[in-house]
Tab-separated table of C-alpha atoms in Angstrom:
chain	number	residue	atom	x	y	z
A	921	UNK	CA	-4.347	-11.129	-24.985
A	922	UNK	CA	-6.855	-10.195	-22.394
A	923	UNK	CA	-7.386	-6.570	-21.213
A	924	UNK	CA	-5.370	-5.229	-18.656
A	925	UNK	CA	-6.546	-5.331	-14.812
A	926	UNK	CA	-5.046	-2.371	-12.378
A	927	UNK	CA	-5.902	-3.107	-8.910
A	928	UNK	CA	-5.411	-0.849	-6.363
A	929	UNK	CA	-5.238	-2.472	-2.158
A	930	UNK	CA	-5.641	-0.468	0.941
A	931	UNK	CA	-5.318	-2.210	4.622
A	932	UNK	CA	-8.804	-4.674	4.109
A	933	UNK	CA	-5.839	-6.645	1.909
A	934	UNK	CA	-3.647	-7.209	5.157
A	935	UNK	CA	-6.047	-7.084	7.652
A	936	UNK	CA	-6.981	-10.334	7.960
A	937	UNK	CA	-3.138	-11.503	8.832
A	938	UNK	CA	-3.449	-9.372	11.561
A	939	UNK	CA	-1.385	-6.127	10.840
A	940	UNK	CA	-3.591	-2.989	11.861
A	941	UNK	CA	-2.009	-0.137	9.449
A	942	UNK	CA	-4.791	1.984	9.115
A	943	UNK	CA	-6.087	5.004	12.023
A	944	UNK	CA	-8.483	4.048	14.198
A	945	UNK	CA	-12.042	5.838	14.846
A	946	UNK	CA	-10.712	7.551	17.567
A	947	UNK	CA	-8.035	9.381	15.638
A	948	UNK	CA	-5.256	7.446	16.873
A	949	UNK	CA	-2.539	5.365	14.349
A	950	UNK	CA	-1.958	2.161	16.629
A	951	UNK	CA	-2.369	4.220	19.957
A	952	UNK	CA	-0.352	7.048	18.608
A	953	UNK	CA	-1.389	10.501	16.841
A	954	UNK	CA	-0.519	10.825	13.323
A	955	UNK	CA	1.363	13.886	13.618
A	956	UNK	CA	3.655	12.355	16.690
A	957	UNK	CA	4.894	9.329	14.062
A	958	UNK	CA	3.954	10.218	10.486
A	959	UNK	CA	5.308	13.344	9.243
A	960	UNK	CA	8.801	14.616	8.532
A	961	UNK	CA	8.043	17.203	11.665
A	962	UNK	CA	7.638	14.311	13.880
A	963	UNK	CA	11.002	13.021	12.429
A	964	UNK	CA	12.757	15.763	12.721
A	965	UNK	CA	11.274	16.784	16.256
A	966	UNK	CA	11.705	13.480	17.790
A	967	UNK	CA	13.192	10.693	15.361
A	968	UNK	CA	13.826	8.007	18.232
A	969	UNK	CA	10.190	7.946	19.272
A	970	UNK	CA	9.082	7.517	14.572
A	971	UNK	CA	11.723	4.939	14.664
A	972	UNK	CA	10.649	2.917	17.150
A	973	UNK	CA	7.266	2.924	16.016
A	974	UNK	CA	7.885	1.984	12.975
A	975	UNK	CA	10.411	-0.916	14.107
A	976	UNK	CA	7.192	-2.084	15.968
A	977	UNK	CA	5.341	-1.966	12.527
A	978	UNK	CA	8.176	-3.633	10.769
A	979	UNK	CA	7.958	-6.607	13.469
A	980	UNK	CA	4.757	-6.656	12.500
A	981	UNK	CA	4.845	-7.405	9.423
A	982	UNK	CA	7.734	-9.433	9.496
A	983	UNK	CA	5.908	-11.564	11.660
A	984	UNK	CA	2.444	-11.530	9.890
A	985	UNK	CA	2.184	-14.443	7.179
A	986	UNK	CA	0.053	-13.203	3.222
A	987	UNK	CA	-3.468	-14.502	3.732
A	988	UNK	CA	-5.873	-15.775	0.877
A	989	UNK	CA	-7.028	-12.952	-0.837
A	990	UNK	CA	-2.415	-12.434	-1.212
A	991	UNK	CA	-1.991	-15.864	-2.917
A	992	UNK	CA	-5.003	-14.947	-4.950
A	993	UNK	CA	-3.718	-11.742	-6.894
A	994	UNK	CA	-0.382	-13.142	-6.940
A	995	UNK	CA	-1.988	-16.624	-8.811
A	996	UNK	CA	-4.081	-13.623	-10.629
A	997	UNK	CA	-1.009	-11.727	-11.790
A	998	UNK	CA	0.578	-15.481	-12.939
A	999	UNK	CA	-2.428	-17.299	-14.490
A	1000	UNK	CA	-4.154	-14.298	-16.287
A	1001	UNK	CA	-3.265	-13.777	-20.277
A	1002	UNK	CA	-2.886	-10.289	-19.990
A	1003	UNK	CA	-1.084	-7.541	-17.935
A	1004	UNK	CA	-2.107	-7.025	-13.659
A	1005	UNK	CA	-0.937	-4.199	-12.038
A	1006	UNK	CA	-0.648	-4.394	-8.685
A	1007	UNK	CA	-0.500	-1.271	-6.783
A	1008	UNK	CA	-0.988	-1.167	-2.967
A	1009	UNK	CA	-1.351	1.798	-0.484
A	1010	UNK	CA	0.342	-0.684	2.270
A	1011	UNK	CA	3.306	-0.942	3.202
A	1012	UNK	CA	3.897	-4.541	4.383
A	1013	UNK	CA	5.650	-6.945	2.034
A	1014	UNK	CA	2.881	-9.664	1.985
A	1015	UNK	CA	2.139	-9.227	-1.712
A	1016	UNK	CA	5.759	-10.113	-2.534
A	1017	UNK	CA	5.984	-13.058	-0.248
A	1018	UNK	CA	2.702	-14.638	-1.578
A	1019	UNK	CA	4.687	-14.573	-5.076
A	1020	UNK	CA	3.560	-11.112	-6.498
A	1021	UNK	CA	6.045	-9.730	-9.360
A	1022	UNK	CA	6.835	-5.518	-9.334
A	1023	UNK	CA	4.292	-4.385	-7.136
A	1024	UNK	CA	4.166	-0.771	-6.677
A	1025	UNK	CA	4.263	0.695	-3.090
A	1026	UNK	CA	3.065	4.165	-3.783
A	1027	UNK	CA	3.565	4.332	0.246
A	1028	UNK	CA	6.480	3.437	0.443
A	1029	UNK	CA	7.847	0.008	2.055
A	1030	UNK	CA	8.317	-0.402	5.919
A	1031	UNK	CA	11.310	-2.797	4.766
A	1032	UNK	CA	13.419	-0.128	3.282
A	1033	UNK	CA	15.429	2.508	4.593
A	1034	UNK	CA	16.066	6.071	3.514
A	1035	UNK	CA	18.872	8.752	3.983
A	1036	UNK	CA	17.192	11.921	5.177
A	1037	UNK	CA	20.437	13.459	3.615
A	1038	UNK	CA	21.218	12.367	0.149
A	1039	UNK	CA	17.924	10.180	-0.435
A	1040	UNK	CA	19.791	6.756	-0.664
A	1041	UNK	CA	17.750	3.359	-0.458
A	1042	UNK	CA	18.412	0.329	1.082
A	1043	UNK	CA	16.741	-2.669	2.919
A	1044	UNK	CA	16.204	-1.668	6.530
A	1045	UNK	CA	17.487	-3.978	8.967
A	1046	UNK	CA	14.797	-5.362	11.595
A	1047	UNK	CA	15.914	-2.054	13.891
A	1048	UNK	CA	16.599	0.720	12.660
A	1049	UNK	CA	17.913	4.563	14.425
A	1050	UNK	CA	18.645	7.548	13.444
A	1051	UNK	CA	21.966	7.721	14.110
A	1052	UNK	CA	22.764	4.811	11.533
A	1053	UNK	CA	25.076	5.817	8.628
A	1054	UNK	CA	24.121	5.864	5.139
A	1055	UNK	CA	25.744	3.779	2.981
A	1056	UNK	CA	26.132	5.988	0.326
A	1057	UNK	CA	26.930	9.121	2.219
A	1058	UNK	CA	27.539	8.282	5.805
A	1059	UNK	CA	25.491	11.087	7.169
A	1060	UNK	CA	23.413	9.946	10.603
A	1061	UNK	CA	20.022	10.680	9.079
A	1062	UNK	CA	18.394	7.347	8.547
A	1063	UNK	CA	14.893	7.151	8.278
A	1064	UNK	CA	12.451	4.329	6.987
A	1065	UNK	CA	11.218	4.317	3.256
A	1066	UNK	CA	7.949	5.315	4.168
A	1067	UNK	CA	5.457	8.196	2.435
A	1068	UNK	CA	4.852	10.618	5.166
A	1069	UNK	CA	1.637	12.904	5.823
A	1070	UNK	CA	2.565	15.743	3.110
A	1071	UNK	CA	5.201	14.049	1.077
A	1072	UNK	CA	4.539	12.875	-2.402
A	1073	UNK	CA	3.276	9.238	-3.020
A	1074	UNK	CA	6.199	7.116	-5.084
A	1075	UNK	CA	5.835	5.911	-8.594
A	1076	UNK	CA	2.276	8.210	-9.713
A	1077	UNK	CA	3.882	8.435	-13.339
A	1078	UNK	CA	3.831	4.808	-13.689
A	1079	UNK	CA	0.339	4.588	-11.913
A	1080	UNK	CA	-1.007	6.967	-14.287
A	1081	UNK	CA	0.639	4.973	-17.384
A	1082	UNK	CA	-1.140	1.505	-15.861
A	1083	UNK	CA	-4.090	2.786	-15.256
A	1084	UNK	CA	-4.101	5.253	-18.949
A	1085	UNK	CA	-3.057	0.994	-20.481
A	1086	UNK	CA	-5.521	-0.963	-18.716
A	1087	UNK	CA	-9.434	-1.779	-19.241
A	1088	UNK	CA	-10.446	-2.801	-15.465
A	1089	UNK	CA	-10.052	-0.715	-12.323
A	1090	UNK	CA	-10.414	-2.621	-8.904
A	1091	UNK	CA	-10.538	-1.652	-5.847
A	1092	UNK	CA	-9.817	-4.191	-2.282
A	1093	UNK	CA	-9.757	-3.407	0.511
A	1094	UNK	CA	-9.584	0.763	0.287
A	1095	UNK	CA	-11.794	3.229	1.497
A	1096	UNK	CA	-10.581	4.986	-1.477
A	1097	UNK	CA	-11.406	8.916	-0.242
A	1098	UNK	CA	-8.462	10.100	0.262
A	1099	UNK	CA	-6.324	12.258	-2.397
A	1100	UNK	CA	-4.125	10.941	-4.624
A	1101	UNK	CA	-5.937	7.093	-4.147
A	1102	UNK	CA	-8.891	8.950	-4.507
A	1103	UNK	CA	-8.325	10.243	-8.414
A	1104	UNK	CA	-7.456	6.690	-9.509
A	1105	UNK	CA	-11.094	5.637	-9.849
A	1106	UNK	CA	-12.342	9.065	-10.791
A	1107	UNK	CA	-9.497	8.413	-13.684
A	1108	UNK	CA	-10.685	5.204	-14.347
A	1109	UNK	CA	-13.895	5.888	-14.868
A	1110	UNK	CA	-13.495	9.620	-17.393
A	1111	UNK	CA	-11.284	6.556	-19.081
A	1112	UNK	CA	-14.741	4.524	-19.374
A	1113	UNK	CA	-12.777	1.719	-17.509
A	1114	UNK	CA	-14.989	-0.814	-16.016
A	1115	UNK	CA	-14.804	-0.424	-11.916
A	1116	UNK	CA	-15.304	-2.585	-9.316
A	1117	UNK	CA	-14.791	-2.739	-5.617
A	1118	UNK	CA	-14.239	-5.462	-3.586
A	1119	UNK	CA	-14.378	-4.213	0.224
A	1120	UNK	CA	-15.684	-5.836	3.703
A	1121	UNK	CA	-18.736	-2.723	3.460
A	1122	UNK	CA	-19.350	-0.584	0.396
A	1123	UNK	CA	-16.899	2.655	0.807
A	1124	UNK	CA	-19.672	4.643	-1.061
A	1125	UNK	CA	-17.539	5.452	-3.706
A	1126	UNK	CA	-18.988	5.043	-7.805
A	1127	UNK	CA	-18.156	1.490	-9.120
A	1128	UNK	CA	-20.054	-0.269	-11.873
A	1129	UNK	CA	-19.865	-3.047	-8.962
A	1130	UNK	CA	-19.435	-3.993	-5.764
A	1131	UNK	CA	-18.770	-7.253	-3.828
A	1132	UNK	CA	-18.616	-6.725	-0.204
A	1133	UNK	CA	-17.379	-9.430	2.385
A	1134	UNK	CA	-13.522	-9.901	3.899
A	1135	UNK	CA	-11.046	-10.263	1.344
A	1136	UNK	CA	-10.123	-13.930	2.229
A	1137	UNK	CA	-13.305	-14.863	0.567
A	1138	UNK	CA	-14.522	-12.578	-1.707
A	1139	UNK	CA	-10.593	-12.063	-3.710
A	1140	UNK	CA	-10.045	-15.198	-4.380
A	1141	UNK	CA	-13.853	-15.925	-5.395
A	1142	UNK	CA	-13.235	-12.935	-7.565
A	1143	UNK	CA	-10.453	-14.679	-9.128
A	1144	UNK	CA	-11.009	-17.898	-9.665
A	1145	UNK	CA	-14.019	-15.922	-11.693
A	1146	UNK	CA	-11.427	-14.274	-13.995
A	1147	UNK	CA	-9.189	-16.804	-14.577
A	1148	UNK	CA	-12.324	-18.900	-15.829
A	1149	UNK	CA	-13.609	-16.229	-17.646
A	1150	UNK	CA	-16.532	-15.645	-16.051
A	1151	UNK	CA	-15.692	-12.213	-13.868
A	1152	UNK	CA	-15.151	-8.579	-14.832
């Protein structure tokens, strides 16, 4: 069996079908401030104004169709004779409708729902408010299934396990500076992983390589590469 590939995507994966989920240079989250729409403060301070916000995003993405460099991991993760982990910082479902099997949302999902109350999960319907019941508890506390500014990312013991079981750390589409995101490469390479980056620019970041260009081209060049044994 071949070694094991983690790859870790970041907005540059879903930009290129149009969804904008990352803040902007002038501070501003698609024309809002983070801390109005991305914090449990902004929740509990004004809930109507985070839910419609993110029943805009989930429009979005319901809308938005997986691009190339989507089909490519997902052909990656079903051609490839060994394991792919697929772990993504976005929140869109792209990944899964390209065909991609148990990817891990360490950001949560803009398609699921969350009781505020009694932390219950379930798919979020198209609109979603506050005032919806829980299923599971009935209390009006409904909020989406998304990792907030100062919460905990989802799932880091089984990111920590992939990345510990595999010999190939890639980056797409990630600035990859920010904390926990940040530590995965850092991990990978005390591991003596090999690292690569495949980004639109070079984030700066330390990777044994680096191909830069938009992911619709340079993913599934990259892949068609591994799959005929000729990439890292």
């Amino acid at each position: 069996m071949a070694g094991g590939i983690f790859i870790l995507s970041g907005a540059g994966l879903s930009a290129e079908s149009g969804l904008r989920t990352f803040r902007a240079a002038d501070g501003l989250w698609e024309d809002h401030r983070v801390e109005d729409v991305a914090t449990f403060e902004a929740f509990e301070r004004d809930p109507e104004v985070v839910q419609r916000f993110y029943n805009m995003r989930r429009t979005q993405a319901a809308a938005a169709m997986p691009n190339a460099a989507h089909e490519a991991l997902a052909k990656l993760q079903a051609d490839y004779d060994g394991p792919v982990t697929l772990v993504t910082q976005n929140v869109d479902d792209l990944l899964e409708r390209s065909g991609a099997r148990d990817v891990i949302h360490m950001h949560g999902s803009v398609m699921g729902a969350l009781c505020a109350s009694c932390d219950h999960r379930w798919p979020a319907p198209m609109e979603m408010h506050v005032s919806d019941p829980c299923p599971a508890c009935g209390a009006p506390h409904t909020r989406p299934d998304i990792v907030w500014f100062g919460e905990i990312p989802y799932h880091m013991d089984a990111i920590q396990d992939a990345l510990e079981n595999s010999d190939l750390f890639v980056s797409i589409g990630t600035s990859g500076m920010v904390y926990p995101a940040a530590g995965f490469s850092q991990m990978a390479r005390h591991l003596r992983m090999q690292t690569l980056e495949l980004n639109l620019e070079a984030s700066g970041a330390m990777f044994d390589a680096v191909i830069e260009g938009p992911a619709t081209q340079v993913v599934p060049d990259w892949v068609a590469d591994v799959l005929a044994g000729n990439g890292m």
